[in-house]
Structures are given as C-alpha cells and as structure tokens.
C-alpha cells in the first residue's frame, strides 16, 4: 500500500511540474512572434521564420496544451483539500487558457490598426515634422495633403477626404 501512495504522490508532483511547463511553453509560443515581429525593430530572417512557424502551429499546439492541462487539473483537483492549493492550481491553468485564446487572435491587426480619429493641421502650424522628413503626398482637385511616413508606418492606413474624394492612403 505504501508503494502505491508513493507512486500517486510522485504522479502528483509530476502533474504540477507538467502544468507549470505547459503554461510557460504555451505562453512562449504566442509571445515570441509578438516580440520578434515588432514595428520599427530590426528583424532577422531566422526570427521571422521562427515567428511564422510558431504563429501557424500555435492554435493547434495551445489547444492540445489546454486539453492536457485540463486533464492534469482534474487529476490534481481531487486530491487537494485546501482552497489555496486549488487557487494555485487555477492560477497555473490561467496562462494556458490565455495562450489558447491569444493564439486565435490576430494581434498584428491590433498593432497596426488604422488611426481612429486622425487630426490634421496645416504644414505651417506643425513642429513635429522635420523639413527633411519623408511624407506621402496626395493631390486631388486642387487640394493637397501630406502624411509623414514616420507616423503612418505604425498605423499603415489613413482614411481621409482629399479634394472632396474619399481616399485610403497606405504605407
């Protein structure tokens, strides 16, 4: 009987460790592309290849990690008597849940969302655009506008009306 108790205790310790590693691994799988594919930061071909591979595999991998984690939590839950141990168990499940949700989101769209309420000013009134700074210029029906590349590079899209014509400018 003592051998069986020791074996169950060992399985429980392994379960806690695997649950902790599942959370760390699932989070790493979804956070790595966010850190590697960042705007205005140098990117290597290797980092991009890794990021795209993780991005394509993360929905399946995090779903499997979540399923395995839920099985481990169910196994461990039955043997826990204190509320604080169950709370810790639930906290260890949270990163896997978050990773499984985040793997199904297109966070790149969050980073490069169009500017919701852009403000416009005459070139003579602004001091945040240097004279030698590159701009994207649009001229329609005698009306001209210029969008600083530095600013639209982050949002990628500017919706505007130039010369009475709705335009979408992108970079």
Coordinates of N, CA and C in Angstrom, one line a residue:
X1 N 0.8 -1.2 0.0 CA 0.0 0.0 0.0 C 0.9 1.3 0.0
X2 N 2.0 1.2 0.7 CA 2.8 2.4 0.8 C 3.5 2.7 -0.6
X3 N 3.8 1.6 -1.3 CA 4.3 1.8 -2.7 C 3.3 2.5 -3.6
X4 N 2.0 2.2 -3.4 CA 1.0 2.8 -4.2 C 0.8 4.3 -3.8
X5 N 0.9 4.6 -2.6 CA 0.8 6.0 -2.1 C 2.0 6.8 -2.6
X6 N 3.2 6.3 -2.6 CA 4.4 7.0 -3.1 C 4.2 7.2 -4.5
X7 N 3.7 6.2 -5.3 CA 3.6 6.4 -6.7 C 2.6 7.5 -7.0
X8 N 1.5 7.5 -6.3 CA 0.5 8.6 -6.5 C 1.0 10.0 -6.2
X9 N 1.8 10.1 -5.1 CA 2.5 11.3 -4.8 C 3.4 11.8 -5.8
X10 N 4.2 10.8 -6.4 CA 5.1 11.2 -7.4 C 4.4 11.6 -8.7
X11 N 3.3 11.0 -9.0 CA 2.5 11.4 -10.2 C 1.9 12.8 -10.0
X12 N 1.6 13.1 -8.8 CA 1.0 14.5 -8.5 C 2.1 15.5 -8.6
X13 N 3.3 15.2 -8.2 CA 4.4 16.2 -8.3 C 4.7 16.4 -9.8
X14 N 4.7 15.3 -10.5 CA 5.0 15.4 -12.0 C 3.9 16.2 -12.6
X15 N 2.6 16.0 -12.2 CA 1.5 16.8 -12.7 C 1.6 18.3 -12.5
X16 N 2.0 18.7 -11.3 CA 2.3 20.1 -11.0 C 3.4 20.7 -11.9
X17 N 4.4 19.9 -12.1 CA 5.5 20.4 -12.9 C 5.1 20.5 -14.4
X18 N 4.4 19.5 -14.9 CA 4.0 19.5 -16.3 C 3.0 20.7 -16.5
X19 N 2.1 20.9 -15.6 CA 1.2 22.0 -15.7 C 2.0 23.4 -15.7
X20 N 3.0 23.5 -14.9 CA 3.8 24.7 -14.9 C 4.5 24.9 -16.2
X21 N 5.1 23.8 -16.7 CA 5.8 23.8 -18.0 C 4.8 24.1 -19.2
X22 N 3.6 23.5 -19.1 CA 2.6 23.8 -20.2 C 2.3 25.3 -20.3
X23 N 2.1 25.9 -19.1 CA 1.8 27.3 -19.1 C 2.9 28.1 -19.7
X24 N 4.1 27.8 -19.3 CA 5.3 28.6 -19.8 C 5.5 28.3 -21.3
X25 N 5.4 27.1 -21.7 CA 5.6 26.8 -23.1 C 4.5 27.4 -24.0
X26 N 3.2 27.3 -23.6 CA 2.1 27.9 -24.4 C 2.3 29.4 -24.5
X27 N 2.6 30.0 -23.4 CA 2.9 31.5 -23.4 C 4.0 31.8 -24.3
X28 N 5.1 31.1 -24.2 CA 6.3 31.4 -25.1 C 5.9 31.2 -26.6
X29 N 5.0 30.3 -26.9 CA 4.7 30.1 -28.3 C 3.9 31.3 -28.8
X30 N 3.1 31.9 -28.0 CA 2.4 33.1 -28.6 C 3.1 34.4 -28.3
X31 N 3.9 34.5 -27.4 CA 4.6 35.8 -27.1 C 5.8 36.0 -28.0
X32 N 6.5 34.9 -28.4 CA 7.7 35.0 -29.2 C 7.4 35.8 -30.5
X33 N 6.3 35.4 -31.3 CA 6.1 36.2 -32.5 C 5.8 37.7 -32.2
X34 N 5.2 38.0 -31.1 CA 4.9 39.4 -30.8 C 6.2 40.1 -30.5
X35 N 7.2 39.5 -29.9 CA 8.4 40.2 -29.6 C 9.3 40.2 -30.8
X36 N 9.3 39.2 -31.7 CA 10.2 39.2 -32.8 C 9.7 40.0 -34.0
X37 N 8.3 40.1 -34.2 CA 7.8 40.8 -35.3 C 7.2 42.1 -34.7
X38 N 8.0 43.0 -34.4 CA 7.6 44.3 -33.8 C 8.0 45.4 -34.8
X39 N 7.1 46.4 -34.8 CA 7.4 47.6 -35.8 C 8.6 48.3 -35.3
X40 N 9.3 48.9 -36.3 CA 10.5 49.7 -36.1 C 11.6 49.0 -35.3
X41 N 11.7 47.7 -35.5 CA 12.8 47.0 -34.8 C 13.4 46.1 -35.9
X42 N 14.7 45.9 -35.8 CA 15.4 45.0 -36.7 C 14.9 43.6 -36.6
X43 N 14.7 43.0 -37.8 CA 14.3 41.6 -37.8 C 15.2 40.8 -38.7
X44 N 15.5 39.6 -38.2 CA 16.4 38.7 -38.9 C 15.5 37.7 -39.7
X45 N 16.0 37.1 -40.8 CA 15.2 36.1 -41.5 C 14.9 34.9 -40.6
X46 N 15.8 34.5 -39.7 CA 15.6 33.4 -38.8 C 14.5 33.7 -37.8
X47 N 14.5 34.9 -37.2 CA 13.5 35.3 -36.3 C 12.1 35.3 -36.9
X48 N 12.1 35.8 -38.2 CA 10.8 35.8 -38.9 C 10.3 34.4 -39.2
X49 N 11.2 33.6 -39.6 CA 10.8 32.2 -39.9 C 10.3 31.5 -38.7
X50 N 11.0 31.7 -37.6 CA 10.5 31.1 -36.3 C 9.2 31.6 -35.9
X51 N 9.0 32.9 -36.0 CA 7.7 33.6 -35.6 C 6.6 33.1 -36.5
X52 N 6.8 33.0 -37.8 CA 5.7 32.5 -38.7 C 5.4 31.0 -38.4
X53 N 6.4 30.2 -38.1 CA 6.2 28.8 -37.8 C 5.4 28.7 -36.5
X54 N 5.8 29.5 -35.5 CA 5.0 29.5 -34.2 C 3.6 30.0 -34.4
X55 N 3.5 31.0 -35.2 CA 2.1 31.6 -35.5 C 1.2 30.5 -36.1
X56 N 1.8 29.7 -37.0 CA 0.9 28.8 -37.7 C 0.6 27.5 -36.9
X57 N 1.5 27.2 -36.0 CA 1.3 26.0 -35.1 C 0.7 26.3 -33.8
X58 N 0.7 27.6 -33.4 CA 0.2 27.9 -32.0 C -1.3 27.6 -31.8
X59 N -2.2 27.7 -32.8 CA -3.6 27.4 -32.4 C -3.8 25.9 -32.1
X60 N -3.1 25.0 -32.8 CA -3.2 23.6 -32.6 C -2.4 23.2 -31.3
X61 N -1.2 23.7 -31.2 CA -0.4 23.4 -30.0 C -1.0 23.9 -28.7
X62 N -1.5 25.1 -28.7 CA -2.1 25.6 -27.5 C -3.4 24.9 -27.1
X63 N -4.2 24.5 -28.1 CA -5.4 23.7 -27.9 C -5.1 22.4 -27.2
X64 N -4.0 21.7 -27.7 CA -3.6 20.5 -27.1 C -3.0 20.7 -25.7
X65 N -2.3 21.8 -25.5 CA -1.8 22.1 -24.2 C -2.9 22.4 -23.2
X66 N -3.9 23.0 -23.7 CA -5.1 23.3 -22.9 C -5.8 22.0 -22.5
X67 N -6.0 21.1 -23.4 CA -6.7 19.8 -23.2 C -5.9 19.0 -22.2
X68 N -4.6 18.9 -22.4 CA -3.7 18.2 -21.4 C -3.7 18.8 -20.1
X69 N -3.7 20.2 -20.0 CA -3.7 20.9 -18.8 C -5.0 20.7 -18.0
X70 N -6.1 20.7 -18.7 CA -7.4 20.4 -18.1 C -7.4 19.0 -17.5
X71 N -6.9 18.0 -18.2 CA -6.8 16.7 -17.6 C -6.0 16.6 -16.4
X72 N -4.8 17.3 -16.4 CA -4.0 17.3 -15.2 C -4.6 18.0 -14.1
X73 N -5.3 19.2 -14.3 CA -6.0 19.9 -13.3 C -7.1 19.0 -12.7
X74 N -7.8 18.3 -13.5 CA -8.9 17.4 -13.0 C -8.3 16.3 -12.1
X75 N -7.1 15.7 -12.5 CA -6.4 14.7 -11.8 C -5.9 15.3 -10.4
X76 N -5.3 16.5 -10.4 CA -4.8 17.0 -9.2 C -5.9 17.6 -8.3
X77 N -7.0 18.1 -8.8 CA -8.0 18.7 -8.1 C -8.6 17.8 -7.0
X78 N -8.8 16.5 -7.4 CA -9.4 15.6 -6.5 C -8.6 15.4 -5.2
X79 N -7.3 15.5 -5.3 CA -6.5 15.2 -4.1 C -6.2 16.4 -3.3
X80 N -6.7 17.6 -3.7 CA -6.5 18.8 -2.9 C -7.6 19.1 -1.9
X81 N -7.2 19.4 -0.7 CA -8.2 19.7 0.3 C -8.3 21.2 0.6
X82 N -7.2 21.9 0.5 CA -7.2 23.3 0.9 C -7.6 24.2 -0.3
X83 N -8.3 25.3 0.0 CA -8.7 26.3 -1.0 C -7.5 27.0 -1.7
X84 N -6.4 27.2 -0.9 CA -5.3 27.9 -1.5 C -4.6 27.0 -2.5
X85 N -4.5 25.7 -2.3 CA -3.9 24.8 -3.3 C -4.7 24.8 -4.6
X86 N -6.0 24.8 -4.4 CA -6.9 24.8 -5.6 C -6.8 26.2 -6.3
X87 N -6.6 27.3 -5.6 CA -6.4 28.6 -6.2 C -5.1 28.6 -7.0
X88 N -4.0 28.0 -6.4 CA -2.8 28.0 -7.2 C -2.9 27.1 -8.4
X89 N -3.6 26.0 -8.3 CA -3.9 25.2 -9.5 C -4.6 26.0 -10.6
X90 N -5.6 26.7 -10.2 CA -6.4 27.5 -11.1 C -5.5 28.6 -11.7
X91 N -4.6 29.2 -10.9 CA -3.7 30.2 -11.5 C -2.7 29.6 -12.5
X92 N -2.3 28.4 -12.2 CA -1.4 27.7 -13.2 C -2.1 27.4 -14.5
X93 N -3.4 27.2 -14.5 CA -4.2 26.9 -15.7 C -4.4 28.2 -16.5
X94 N -4.4 29.4 -15.8 CA -4.7 30.7 -16.5 C -3.8 31.0 -17.6
X95 N -2.4 30.8 -17.5 CA -1.6 31.1 -18.7 C -1.9 30.2 -19.9
X96 N -2.3 29.0 -19.7 CA -2.6 28.1 -20.8 C -3.9 28.5 -21.5
X97 N -4.9 28.9 -20.6 CA -6.1 29.5 -21.2 C -5.9 30.7 -22.0
X98 N -5.0 31.6 -21.4 CA -4.7 32.9 -22.1 C -4.0 32.6 -23.4
X99 N -3.1 31.7 -23.4 CA -2.3 31.4 -24.6 C -3.2 30.8 -25.7
X100 N -4.1 29.9 -25.3 CA -5.0 29.3 -26.2 C -6.0 30.3 -26.9
X101 N -6.4 31.3 -26.1 CA -7.2 32.4 -26.6 C -6.4 33.3 -27.5
X102 N -5.2 33.7 -27.1 CA -4.4 34.6 -27.8 C -3.9 34.0 -29.1
X103 N -3.7 32.7 -29.2 CA -3.2 32.1 -30.4 C -4.3 32.2 -31.5
X104 N -5.5 32.4 -31.2 CA -6.6 32.5 -32.2 C -6.9 34.0 -32.5
X105 N -6.1 34.9 -32.0 CA -6.3 36.3 -32.3 C -5.3 36.8 -33.3
X106 N -5.6 37.8 -34.1 CA -4.6 38.4 -35.0 C -4.1 39.7 -34.3
X107 N -3.2 39.5 -33.4 CA -2.7 40.7 -32.7 C -1.9 41.7 -33.6
X108 N -1.5 41.2 -34.8 CA -0.8 42.2 -35.7 C -1.8 43.2 -36.1
X109 N -3.1 42.8 -36.3 CA -4.1 43.8 -36.6 C -4.3 44.8 -35.5
X110 N -4.1 44.4 -34.2 CA -4.2 45.3 -33.1 C -3.0 46.3 -33.2
X111 N -1.8 45.8 -33.5 CA -0.7 46.7 -33.5 C -0.8 47.7 -34.7
X112 N -1.3 47.3 -35.8 CA -1.4 48.2 -37.0 C -2.8 48.6 -37.3
X113 N -3.5 49.0 -36.3 CA -4.9 49.4 -36.6 C -4.9 50.8 -37.1
X114 N -5.8 51.1 -38.0 CA -5.9 52.5 -38.6 C -6.2 53.5 -37.4
X115 N -5.6 54.6 -37.6 CA -5.8 55.7 -36.6 C -7.3 56.0 -36.6
X116 N -7.9 55.9 -35.4 CA -9.4 56.1 -35.4 C -9.8 57.5 -35.6
X117 N -9.2 58.5 -35.0 CA -9.6 59.9 -35.1 C -8.4 60.8 -35.5
X118 N -7.9 60.7 -36.7 CA -6.7 61.4 -37.0 C -7.0 62.9 -37.0
X119 N -6.0 63.7 -36.6 CA -6.1 65.1 -36.6 C -5.2 65.7 -37.7
X120 N -5.6 66.8 -38.3 CA -4.9 67.3 -39.5 C -4.6 68.8 -39.1
X121 N -3.4 69.2 -39.6 CA -3.0 70.6 -39.4 C -2.3 71.1 -40.6
X122 N -2.3 72.4 -40.9 CA -1.5 73.0 -42.0 C 0.0 72.8 -41.7
X123 N 0.8 72.6 -42.7 CA 2.2 72.4 -42.6 C 2.9 73.5 -41.8
X124 N 2.4 74.7 -42.0 CA 3.0 75.9 -41.3 C 2.7 75.9 -39.8
X125 N 1.7 75.1 -39.4 CA 1.3 75.1 -38.0 C 2.0 73.9 -37.1
X126 N 2.7 73.0 -37.8 CA 3.2 71.8 -37.1 C 4.7 72.0 -36.8
X127 N 5.1 71.4 -35.7 CA 6.5 71.4 -35.4 C 7.1 70.0 -35.2
X128 N 6.3 69.0 -35.4 CA 6.7 67.6 -35.2 C 7.1 66.9 -36.5
X129 N 7.1 67.6 -37.6 CA 7.6 67.1 -38.9 C 8.8 67.9 -39.3
X130 N 9.9 67.3 -39.4 CA 11.2 68.0 -39.9 C 11.1 68.3 -41.4
X131 N 11.8 69.3 -41.8 CA 11.8 69.7 -43.2 C 12.4 68.6 -44.1
X132 N 13.3 67.7 -43.6 CA 13.8 66.6 -44.4 C 13.1 65.3 -44.2
X133 N 12.0 65.3 -43.5 CA 11.3 64.1 -43.3 C 10.5 63.6 -44.5
X134 N 10.5 62.3 -44.8 CA 9.7 61.8 -45.9 C 8.2 61.8 -45.6
X135 N 7.4 62.2 -46.6 CA 6.0 62.2 -46.5 C 5.4 61.5 -47.7
X136 N 4.2 61.0 -47.5 CA 3.4 60.5 -48.6 C 2.4 61.6 -49.0
X137 N 2.4 62.1 -50.2 CA 1.6 63.3 -50.6 C 0.5 62.8 -51.6
X138 N -0.7 63.4 -51.4 CA -1.8 63.2 -52.3 C -2.4 64.5 -52.7
X139 N -2.6 64.7 -54.0 CA -3.2 65.9 -54.5 C -4.4 65.5 -55.4
X140 N -5.6 66.0 -55.0 CA -6.8 65.8 -55.8 C -7.6 67.1 -55.9
X141 N -8.1 67.4 -57.1 CA -9.0 68.6 -57.3 C -8.5 69.8 -56.6
X142 N -7.2 70.1 -56.7 CA -6.6 71.3 -56.1 C -6.3 71.3 -54.6
X143 N -6.7 70.2 -54.0 CA -6.4 70.0 -52.5 C -5.2 69.1 -52.4
X144 N -4.3 69.4 -51.5 CA -3.1 68.6 -51.3 C -2.9 68.3 -49.8
X145 N -2.5 67.1 -49.5 CA -2.2 66.7 -48.1 C -0.9 65.9 -48.1
X146 N -0.3 65.8 -47.0 CA 1.0 65.1 -46.8 C 0.9 64.3 -45.5
X147 N 1.2 63.0 -45.6 CA 1.2 62.2 -44.4 C 2.6 61.8 -44.0
X148 N 3.1 62.1 -42.9 CA 4.5 61.8 -42.5 C 4.7 60.2 -42.5
X149 N 5.6 59.7 -43.2 CA 5.9 58.3 -43.2 C 6.1 57.7 -41.8
X150 N 6.8 58.4 -41.0 CA 7.1 58.0 -39.6 C 5.8 57.7 -38.8
X151 N 4.8 58.5 -39.1 CA 3.5 58.3 -38.3 C 2.6 57.2 -39.0
X152 N 2.6 57.2 -40.3 CA 1.7 56.2 -40.9 C 2.3 54.8 -40.9
X153 N 3.6 54.7 -40.7 CA 4.3 53.4 -40.7 C 3.8 52.5 -39.6
X154 N 3.3 53.1 -38.5 CA 2.8 52.3 -37.4 C 1.3 51.9 -37.7
X155 N 0.5 52.8 -38.2 CA -0.9 52.5 -38.4 C -1.1 51.9 -39.8
X156 N -0.3 52.2 -40.8 CA -0.3 51.7 -42.1 C -1.5 52.2 -43.0
X157 N -2.5 52.7 -42.4 CA -3.6 53.1 -43.2 C -4.1 54.5 -42.7
X158 N -4.4 55.4 -43.6 CA -5.0 56.7 -43.2 C -6.2 56.8 -44.1
X159 N -7.4 57.0 -43.5 CA -8.6 57.3 -44.3 C -8.9 58.8 -44.2
X160 N -9.1 59.4 -45.4 CA -9.2 60.8 -45.4 C -10.1 61.2 -46.6
X161 N -10.3 62.5 -46.7 CA -11.0 63.0 -47.9 C -10.1 64.1 -48.4
X162 N -9.7 64.0 -49.7 CA -8.9 65.0 -50.3 C -9.6 65.5 -51.5
X163 N -9.8 66.8 -51.6 CA -10.4 67.4 -52.7 C -11.8 66.9 -52.9
X164 N -12.5 66.5 -51.8 CA -13.9 66.0 -51.9 C -14.0 64.6 -52.2
X165 N -12.8 63.9 -52.4 CA -12.8 62.5 -52.8 C -12.3 61.6 -51.6
X166 N -13.1 60.6 -51.1 CA -12.6 59.8 -50.1 C -11.4 59.0 -50.6
X167 N -10.3 59.0 -49.8 CA -9.1 58.2 -50.1 C -8.6 57.3 -48.9
X168 N -7.9 56.3 -49.3 CA -7.3 55.5 -48.3 C -5.8 55.5 -48.7
X169 N -5.0 56.0 -47.8 CA -3.5 56.0 -48.1 C -2.9 55.0 -47.2
X170 N -2.0 54.2 -47.8 CA -1.3 53.2 -47.0 C 0.2 53.2 -47.3
X171 N 0.9 52.6 -46.4 CA 2.4 52.5 -46.5 C 2.8 51.2 -45.9

